[in-house]
PDB file of C-alpha atoms in Angstrom:
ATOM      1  CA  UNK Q 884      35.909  -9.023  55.423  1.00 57.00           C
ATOM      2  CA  UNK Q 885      34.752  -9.352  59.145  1.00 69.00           C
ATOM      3  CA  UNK Q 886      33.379  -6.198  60.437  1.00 75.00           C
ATOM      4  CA  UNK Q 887      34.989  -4.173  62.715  1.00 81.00           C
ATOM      5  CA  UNK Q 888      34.562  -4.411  66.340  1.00 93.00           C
ATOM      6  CA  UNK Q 889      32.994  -2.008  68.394  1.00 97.00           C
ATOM      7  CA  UNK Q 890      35.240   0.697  70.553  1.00 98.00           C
ATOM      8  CA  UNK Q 891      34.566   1.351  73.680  1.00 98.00           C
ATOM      9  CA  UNK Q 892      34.582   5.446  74.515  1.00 98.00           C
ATOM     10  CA  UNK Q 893      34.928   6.745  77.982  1.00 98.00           C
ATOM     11  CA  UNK Q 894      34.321  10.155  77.854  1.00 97.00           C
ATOM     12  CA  UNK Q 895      31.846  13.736  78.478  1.00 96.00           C
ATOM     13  CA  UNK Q 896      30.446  16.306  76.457  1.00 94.00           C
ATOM     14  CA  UNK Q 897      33.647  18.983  76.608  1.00 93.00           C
ATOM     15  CA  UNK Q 898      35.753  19.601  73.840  1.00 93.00           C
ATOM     16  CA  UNK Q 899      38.421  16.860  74.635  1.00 96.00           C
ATOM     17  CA  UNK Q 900      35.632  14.492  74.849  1.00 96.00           C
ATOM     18  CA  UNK Q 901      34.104  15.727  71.491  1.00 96.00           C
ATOM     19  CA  UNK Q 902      37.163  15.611  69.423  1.00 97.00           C
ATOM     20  CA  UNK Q 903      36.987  11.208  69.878  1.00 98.00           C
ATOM     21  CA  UNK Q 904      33.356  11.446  69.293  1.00 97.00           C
ATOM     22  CA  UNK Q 905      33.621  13.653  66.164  1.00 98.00           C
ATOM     23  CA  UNK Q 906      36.706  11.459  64.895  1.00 98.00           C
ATOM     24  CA  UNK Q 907      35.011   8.444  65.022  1.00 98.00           C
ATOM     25  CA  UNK Q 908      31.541   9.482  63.210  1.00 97.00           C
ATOM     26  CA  UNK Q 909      33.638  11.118  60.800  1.00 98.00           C
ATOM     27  CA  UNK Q 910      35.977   7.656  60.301  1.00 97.00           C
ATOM     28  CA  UNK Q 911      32.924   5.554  60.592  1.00 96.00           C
ATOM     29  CA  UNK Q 912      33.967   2.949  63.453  1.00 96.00           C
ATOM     30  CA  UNK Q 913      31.600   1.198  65.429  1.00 96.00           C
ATOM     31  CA  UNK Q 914      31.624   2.395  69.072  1.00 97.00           C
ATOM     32  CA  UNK Q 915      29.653   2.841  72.308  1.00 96.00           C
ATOM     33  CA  UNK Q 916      30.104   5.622  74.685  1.00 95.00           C
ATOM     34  CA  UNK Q 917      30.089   5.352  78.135  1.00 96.00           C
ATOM     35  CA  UNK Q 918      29.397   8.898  80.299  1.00 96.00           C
ATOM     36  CA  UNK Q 919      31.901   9.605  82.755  1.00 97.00           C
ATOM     37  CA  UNK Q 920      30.565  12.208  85.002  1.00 96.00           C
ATOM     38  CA  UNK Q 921      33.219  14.862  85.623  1.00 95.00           C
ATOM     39  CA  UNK Q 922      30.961  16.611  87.817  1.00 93.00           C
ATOM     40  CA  UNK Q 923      30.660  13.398  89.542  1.00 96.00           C
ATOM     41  CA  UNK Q 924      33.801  12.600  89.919  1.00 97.00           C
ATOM     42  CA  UNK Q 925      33.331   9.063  87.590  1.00 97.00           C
ATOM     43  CA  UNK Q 926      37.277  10.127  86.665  1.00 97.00           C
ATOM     44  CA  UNK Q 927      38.438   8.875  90.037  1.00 97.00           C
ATOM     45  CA  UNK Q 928      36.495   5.348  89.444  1.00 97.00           C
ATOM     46  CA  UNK Q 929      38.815   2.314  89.799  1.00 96.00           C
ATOM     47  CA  UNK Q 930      37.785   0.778  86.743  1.00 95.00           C
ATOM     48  CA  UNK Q 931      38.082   4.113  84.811  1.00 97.00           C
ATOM     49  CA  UNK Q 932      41.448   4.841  86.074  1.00 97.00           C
ATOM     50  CA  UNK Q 933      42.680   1.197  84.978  1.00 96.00           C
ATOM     51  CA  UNK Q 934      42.481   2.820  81.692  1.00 96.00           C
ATOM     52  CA  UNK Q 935      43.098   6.716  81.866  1.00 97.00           C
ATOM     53  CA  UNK Q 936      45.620   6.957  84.863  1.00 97.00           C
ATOM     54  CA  UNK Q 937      45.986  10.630  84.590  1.00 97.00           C
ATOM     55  CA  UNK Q 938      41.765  10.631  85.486  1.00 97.00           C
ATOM     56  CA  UNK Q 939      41.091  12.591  82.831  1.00 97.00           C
ATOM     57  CA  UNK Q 940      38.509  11.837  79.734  1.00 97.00           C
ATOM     58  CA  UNK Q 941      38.508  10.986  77.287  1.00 98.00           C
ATOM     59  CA  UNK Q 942      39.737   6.882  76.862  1.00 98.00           C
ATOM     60  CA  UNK Q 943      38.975   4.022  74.941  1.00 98.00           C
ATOM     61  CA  UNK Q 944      39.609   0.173  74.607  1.00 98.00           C
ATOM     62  CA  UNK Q 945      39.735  -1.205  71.633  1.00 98.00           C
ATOM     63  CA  UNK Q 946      39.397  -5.178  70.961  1.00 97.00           C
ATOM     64  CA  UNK Q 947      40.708  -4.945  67.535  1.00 96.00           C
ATOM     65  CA  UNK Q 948      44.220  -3.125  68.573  1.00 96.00           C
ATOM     66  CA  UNK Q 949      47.511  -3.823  66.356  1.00 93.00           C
ATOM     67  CA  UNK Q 950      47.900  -7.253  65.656  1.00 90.00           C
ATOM     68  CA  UNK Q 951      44.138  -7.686  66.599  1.00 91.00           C
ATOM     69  CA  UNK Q 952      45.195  -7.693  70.456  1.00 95.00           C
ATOM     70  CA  UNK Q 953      42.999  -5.486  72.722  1.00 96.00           C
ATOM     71  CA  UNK Q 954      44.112  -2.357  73.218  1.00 98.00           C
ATOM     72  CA  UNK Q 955      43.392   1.215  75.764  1.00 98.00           C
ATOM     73  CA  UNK Q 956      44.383   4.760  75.411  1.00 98.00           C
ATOM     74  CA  UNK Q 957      44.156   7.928  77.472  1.00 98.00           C
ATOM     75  CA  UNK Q 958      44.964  11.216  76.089  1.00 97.00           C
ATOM     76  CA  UNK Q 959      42.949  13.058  73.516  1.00 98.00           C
ATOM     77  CA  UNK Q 960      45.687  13.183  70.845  1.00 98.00           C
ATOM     78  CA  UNK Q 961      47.185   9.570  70.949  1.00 98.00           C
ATOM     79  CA  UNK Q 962      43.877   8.184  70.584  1.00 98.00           C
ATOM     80  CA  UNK Q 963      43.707  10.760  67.246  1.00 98.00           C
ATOM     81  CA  UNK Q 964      46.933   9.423  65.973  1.00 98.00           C
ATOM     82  CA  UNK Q 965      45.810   5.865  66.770  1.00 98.00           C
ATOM     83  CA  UNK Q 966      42.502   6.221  65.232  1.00 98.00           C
ATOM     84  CA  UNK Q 967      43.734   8.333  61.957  1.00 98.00           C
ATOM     85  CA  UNK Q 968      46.183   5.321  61.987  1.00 97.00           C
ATOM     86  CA  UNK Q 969      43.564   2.570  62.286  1.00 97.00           C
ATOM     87  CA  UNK Q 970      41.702   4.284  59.288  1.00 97.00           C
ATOM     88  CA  UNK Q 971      44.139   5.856  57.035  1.00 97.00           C
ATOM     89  CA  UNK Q 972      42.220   8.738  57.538  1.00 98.00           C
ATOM     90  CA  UNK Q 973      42.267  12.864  58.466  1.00 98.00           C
ATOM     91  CA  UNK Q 974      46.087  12.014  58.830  1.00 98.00           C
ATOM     92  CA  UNK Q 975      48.401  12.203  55.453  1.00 97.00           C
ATOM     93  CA  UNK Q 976      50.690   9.182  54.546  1.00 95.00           C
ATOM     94  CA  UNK Q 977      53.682  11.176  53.141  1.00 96.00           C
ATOM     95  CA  UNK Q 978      56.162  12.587  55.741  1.00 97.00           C
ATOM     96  CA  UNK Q 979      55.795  16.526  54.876  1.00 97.00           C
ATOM     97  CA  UNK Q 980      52.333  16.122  54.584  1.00 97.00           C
ATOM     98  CA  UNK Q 981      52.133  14.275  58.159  1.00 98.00           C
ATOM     99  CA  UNK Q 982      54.558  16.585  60.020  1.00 98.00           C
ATOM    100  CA  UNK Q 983      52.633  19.126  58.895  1.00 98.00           C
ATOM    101  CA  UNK Q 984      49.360  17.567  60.856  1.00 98.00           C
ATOM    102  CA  UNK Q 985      51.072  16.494  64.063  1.00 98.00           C
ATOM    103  CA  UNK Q 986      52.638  19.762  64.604  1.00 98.00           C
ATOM    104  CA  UNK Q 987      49.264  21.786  64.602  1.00 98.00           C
ATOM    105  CA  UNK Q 988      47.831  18.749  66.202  1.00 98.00           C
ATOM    106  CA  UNK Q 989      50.547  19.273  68.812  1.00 98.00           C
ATOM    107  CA  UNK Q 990      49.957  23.332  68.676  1.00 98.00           C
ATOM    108  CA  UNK Q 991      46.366  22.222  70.113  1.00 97.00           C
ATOM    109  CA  UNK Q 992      47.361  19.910  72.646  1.00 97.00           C
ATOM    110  CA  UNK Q 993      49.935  22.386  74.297  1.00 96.00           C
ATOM    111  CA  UNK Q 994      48.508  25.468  73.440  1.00 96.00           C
ATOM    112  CA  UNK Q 995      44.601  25.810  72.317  1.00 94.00           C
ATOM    113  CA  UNK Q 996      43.337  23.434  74.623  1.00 93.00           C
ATOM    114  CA  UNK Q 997      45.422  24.570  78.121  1.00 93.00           C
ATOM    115  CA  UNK Q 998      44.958  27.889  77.408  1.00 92.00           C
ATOM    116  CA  UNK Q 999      41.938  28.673  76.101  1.00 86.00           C
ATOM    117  CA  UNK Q1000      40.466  26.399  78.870  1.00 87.00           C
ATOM    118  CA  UNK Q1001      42.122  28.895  81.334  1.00 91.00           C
ATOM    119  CA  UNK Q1002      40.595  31.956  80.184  1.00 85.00           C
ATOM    120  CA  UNK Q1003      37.326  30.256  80.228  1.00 80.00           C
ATOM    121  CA  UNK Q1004      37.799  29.022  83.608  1.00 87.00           C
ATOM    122  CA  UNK Q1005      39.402  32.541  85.524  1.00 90.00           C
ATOM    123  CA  UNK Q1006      36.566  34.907  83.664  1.00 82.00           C
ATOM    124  CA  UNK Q1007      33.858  32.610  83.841  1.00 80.00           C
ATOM    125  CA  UNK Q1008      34.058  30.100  86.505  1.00 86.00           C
ATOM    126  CA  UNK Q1009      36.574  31.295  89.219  1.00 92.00           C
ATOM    127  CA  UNK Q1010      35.241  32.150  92.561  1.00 93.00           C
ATOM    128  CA  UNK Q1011      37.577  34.914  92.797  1.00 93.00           C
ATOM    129  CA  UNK Q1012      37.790  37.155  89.679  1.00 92.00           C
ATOM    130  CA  UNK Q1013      41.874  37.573  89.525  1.00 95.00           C
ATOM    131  CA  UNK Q1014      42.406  40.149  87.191  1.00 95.00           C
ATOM    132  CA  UNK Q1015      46.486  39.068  86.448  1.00 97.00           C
ATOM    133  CA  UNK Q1016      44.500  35.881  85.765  1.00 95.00           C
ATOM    134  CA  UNK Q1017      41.999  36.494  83.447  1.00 91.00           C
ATOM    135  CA  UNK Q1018      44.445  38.885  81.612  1.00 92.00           C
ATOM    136  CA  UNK Q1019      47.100  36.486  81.313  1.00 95.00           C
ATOM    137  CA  UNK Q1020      44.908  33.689  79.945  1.00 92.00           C
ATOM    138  CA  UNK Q1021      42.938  36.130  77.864  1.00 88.00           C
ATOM    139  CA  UNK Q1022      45.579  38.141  75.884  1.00 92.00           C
ATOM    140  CA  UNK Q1023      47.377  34.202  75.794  1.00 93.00           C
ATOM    141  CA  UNK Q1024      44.061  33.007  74.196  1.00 89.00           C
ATOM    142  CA  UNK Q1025      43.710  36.669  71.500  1.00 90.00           C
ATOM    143  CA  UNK Q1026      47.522  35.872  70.550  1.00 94.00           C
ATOM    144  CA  UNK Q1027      46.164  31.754  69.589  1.00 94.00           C
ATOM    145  CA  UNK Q1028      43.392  33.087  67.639  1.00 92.00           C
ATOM    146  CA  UNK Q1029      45.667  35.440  66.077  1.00 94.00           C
ATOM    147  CA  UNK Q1030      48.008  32.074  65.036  1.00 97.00           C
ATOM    148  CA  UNK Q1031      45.358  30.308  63.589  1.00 96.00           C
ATOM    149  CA  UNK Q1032      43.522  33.181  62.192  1.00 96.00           C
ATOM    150  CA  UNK Q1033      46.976  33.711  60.159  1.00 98.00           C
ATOM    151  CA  UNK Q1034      47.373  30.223  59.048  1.00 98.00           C
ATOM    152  CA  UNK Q1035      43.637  29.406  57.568  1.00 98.00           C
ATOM    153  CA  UNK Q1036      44.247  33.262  55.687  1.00 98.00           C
ATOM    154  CA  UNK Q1037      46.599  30.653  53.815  1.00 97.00           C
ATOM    155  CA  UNK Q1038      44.725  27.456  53.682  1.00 98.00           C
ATOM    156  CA  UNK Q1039      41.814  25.457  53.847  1.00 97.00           C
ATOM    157  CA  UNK Q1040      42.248  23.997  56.947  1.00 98.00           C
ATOM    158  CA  UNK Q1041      44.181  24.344  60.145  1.00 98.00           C
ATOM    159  CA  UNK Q1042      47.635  22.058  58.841  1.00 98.00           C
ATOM    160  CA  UNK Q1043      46.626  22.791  55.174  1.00 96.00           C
ATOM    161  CA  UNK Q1044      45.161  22.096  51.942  1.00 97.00           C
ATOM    162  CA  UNK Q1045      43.173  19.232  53.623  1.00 97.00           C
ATOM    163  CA  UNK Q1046      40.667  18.634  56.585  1.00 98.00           C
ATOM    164  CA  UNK Q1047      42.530  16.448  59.194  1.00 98.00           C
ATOM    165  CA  UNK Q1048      42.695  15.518  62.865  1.00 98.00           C
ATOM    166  CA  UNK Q1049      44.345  19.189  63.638  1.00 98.00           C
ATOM    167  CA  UNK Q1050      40.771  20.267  62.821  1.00 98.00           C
ATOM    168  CA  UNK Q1051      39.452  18.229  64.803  1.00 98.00           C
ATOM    169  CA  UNK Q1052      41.358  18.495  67.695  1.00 98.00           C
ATOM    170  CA  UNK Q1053      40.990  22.364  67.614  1.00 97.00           C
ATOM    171  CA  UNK Q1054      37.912  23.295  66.633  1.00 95.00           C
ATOM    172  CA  UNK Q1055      35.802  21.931  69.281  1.00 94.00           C
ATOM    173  CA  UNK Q1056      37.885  24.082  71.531  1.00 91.00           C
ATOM    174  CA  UNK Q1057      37.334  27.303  69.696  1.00 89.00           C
ATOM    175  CA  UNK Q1058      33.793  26.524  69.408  1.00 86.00           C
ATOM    176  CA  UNK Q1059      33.162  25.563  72.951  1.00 78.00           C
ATOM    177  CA  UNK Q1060      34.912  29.374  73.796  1.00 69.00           C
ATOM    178  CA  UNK Q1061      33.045  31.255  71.759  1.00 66.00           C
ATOM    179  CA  UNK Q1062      29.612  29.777  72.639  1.00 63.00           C
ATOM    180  CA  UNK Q1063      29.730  31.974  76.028  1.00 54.00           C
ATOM    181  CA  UNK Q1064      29.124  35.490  74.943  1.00 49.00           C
ATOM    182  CA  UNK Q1065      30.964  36.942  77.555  1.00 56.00           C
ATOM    183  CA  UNK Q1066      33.840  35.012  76.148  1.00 55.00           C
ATOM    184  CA  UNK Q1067      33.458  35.793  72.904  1.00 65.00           C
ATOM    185  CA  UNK Q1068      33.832  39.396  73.650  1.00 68.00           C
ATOM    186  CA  UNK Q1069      36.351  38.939  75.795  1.00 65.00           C
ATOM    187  CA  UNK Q1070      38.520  37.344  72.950  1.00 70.00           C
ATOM    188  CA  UNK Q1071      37.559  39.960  70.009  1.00 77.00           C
ATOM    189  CA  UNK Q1072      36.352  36.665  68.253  1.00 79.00           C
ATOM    190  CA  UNK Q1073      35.693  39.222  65.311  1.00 82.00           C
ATOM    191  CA  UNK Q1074      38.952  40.081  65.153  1.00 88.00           C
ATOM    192  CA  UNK Q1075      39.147  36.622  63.554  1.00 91.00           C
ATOM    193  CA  UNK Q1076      37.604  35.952  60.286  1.00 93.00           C
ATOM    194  CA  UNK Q1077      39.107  33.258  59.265  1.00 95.00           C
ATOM    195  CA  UNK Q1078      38.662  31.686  61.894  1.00 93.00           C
ATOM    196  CA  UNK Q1079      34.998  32.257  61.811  1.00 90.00           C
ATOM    197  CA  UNK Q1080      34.667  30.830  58.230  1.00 93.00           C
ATOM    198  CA  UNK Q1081      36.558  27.748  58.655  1.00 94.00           C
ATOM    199  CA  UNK Q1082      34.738  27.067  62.176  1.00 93.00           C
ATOM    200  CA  UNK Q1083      31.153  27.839  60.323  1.00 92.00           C
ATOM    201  CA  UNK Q1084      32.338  25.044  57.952  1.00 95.00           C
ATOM    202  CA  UNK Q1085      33.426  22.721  60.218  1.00 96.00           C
ATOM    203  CA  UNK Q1086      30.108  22.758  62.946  1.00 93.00           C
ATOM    204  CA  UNK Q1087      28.122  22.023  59.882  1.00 95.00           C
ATOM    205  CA  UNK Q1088      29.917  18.790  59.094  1.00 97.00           C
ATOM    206  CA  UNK Q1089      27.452  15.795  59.363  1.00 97.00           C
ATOM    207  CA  UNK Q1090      29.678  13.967  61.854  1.00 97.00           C
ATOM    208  CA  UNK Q1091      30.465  17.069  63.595  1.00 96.00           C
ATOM    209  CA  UNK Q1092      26.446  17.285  64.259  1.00 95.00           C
ATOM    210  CA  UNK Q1093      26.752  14.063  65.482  1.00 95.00           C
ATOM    211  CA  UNK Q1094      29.532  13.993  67.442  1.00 96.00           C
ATOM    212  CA  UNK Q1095      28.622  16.946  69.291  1.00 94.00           C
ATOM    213  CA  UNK Q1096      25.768  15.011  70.844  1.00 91.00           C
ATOM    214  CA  UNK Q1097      27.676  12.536  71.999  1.00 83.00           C
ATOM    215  CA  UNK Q1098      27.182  11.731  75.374  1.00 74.00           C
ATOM    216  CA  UNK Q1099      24.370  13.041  76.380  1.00 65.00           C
ATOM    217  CA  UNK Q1100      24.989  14.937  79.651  1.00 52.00           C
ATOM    218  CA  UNK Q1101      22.231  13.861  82.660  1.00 44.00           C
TER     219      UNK Q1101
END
């Protein structure tokens, strides 16, 4: 069997860049990664934005795509799909099972990721500390924790009995929140046991390790 070829990953240590660099240590693929400076501005790049229109990390070409042609992909959670495709992995076969995946996957994609960058952003980052702001965002981001919080009282993992890209599409998102203490308290991340346990679990994952590294920032 020839072995596979290697991926190409466009993409910056944040949590949308982590979840592609976590997926593919924990599926095994070959790939390089290529920094894109967001600080920088390497998103507005010609050549990058030939394969992420939207200018946003992370992408990746692939020169194995279906039916072996070459293939790119922007958006954190279609490369996910694609890759737990690719694989057969972190991505049940049976219908229940895989509805069950993509609709946390999709709860992280419209919900964790938005919002829980936007309370980040007004109470850490703002220049002007807008208190409807920073409330909104904040009692938006307590109410997701609360969600999740509820659902691993129940199971394993985020979708459930099993680990899966809904994980790994979250989790680097509730990490990268909590690693500020300011933001940490601001959320009650406490308050949140469950949440706490599964995340403990999850940042001690081999390719988790890994992927976290991965790319170095300058």
């Amino acid at each position: 069997m020839p072995e596979p070829k290697t991926i190409e990953v466009y993409s910056w240590p944040t949590p949308n860049g982590h979840k592609i660099h976590i997926m593919l240590e924990e599926c095994g693929l070959p790939y390089r990664a290529h920094p894109i400076d967001i600080g920088k501005g390497d998103q507005f790049a010609p050549d990058f934005l030939r394969i992420s229109p939207n200018n946003k990390i992370p992408a990746i070409t692939d020169p194995d795509g279906p039916d072996g042609a070459p293939i790119s992909l922007f958006e954190s959670g279609a490369i996910l799909v694609y890759l737990a495709g690719k694989t057969g992995q972190f991505l049940p076969q049976g219908d229940r099972a895989r509805y069950d995946v993509l609709q946390w996957l999709m709860f992280q994609m419209g919900g964790v990721g938005p919002m829980l960058g936007q309370a980040h952003h007004f109470r850490l980052y703002a220049p002007e500390k807008i208190a409807y702001a920073i409330d909104r965002y904040t009692n938006e981001a307590k109410r997701l924790y609360g969600v999740i919080d509820k659902q691993l009282s129940k199971h394993s993992f985020i979708a459930g009995p099993d680990y899966s890209i809904a994980d790994i599409a979250s989790f680097p998102w509730i990490r990268n929140l909590i690693g500020f203490y300011e933001a940490r308290e601001l959320v009650g991340f406490d308050s949140f046991p469950n949440v706490a346990r599964v995340l403990e679990r999850f940042v001690a994952r081999p390719a988790v390790i890994a992927g976290l590294t991965i790319p170095k920032a300058a």
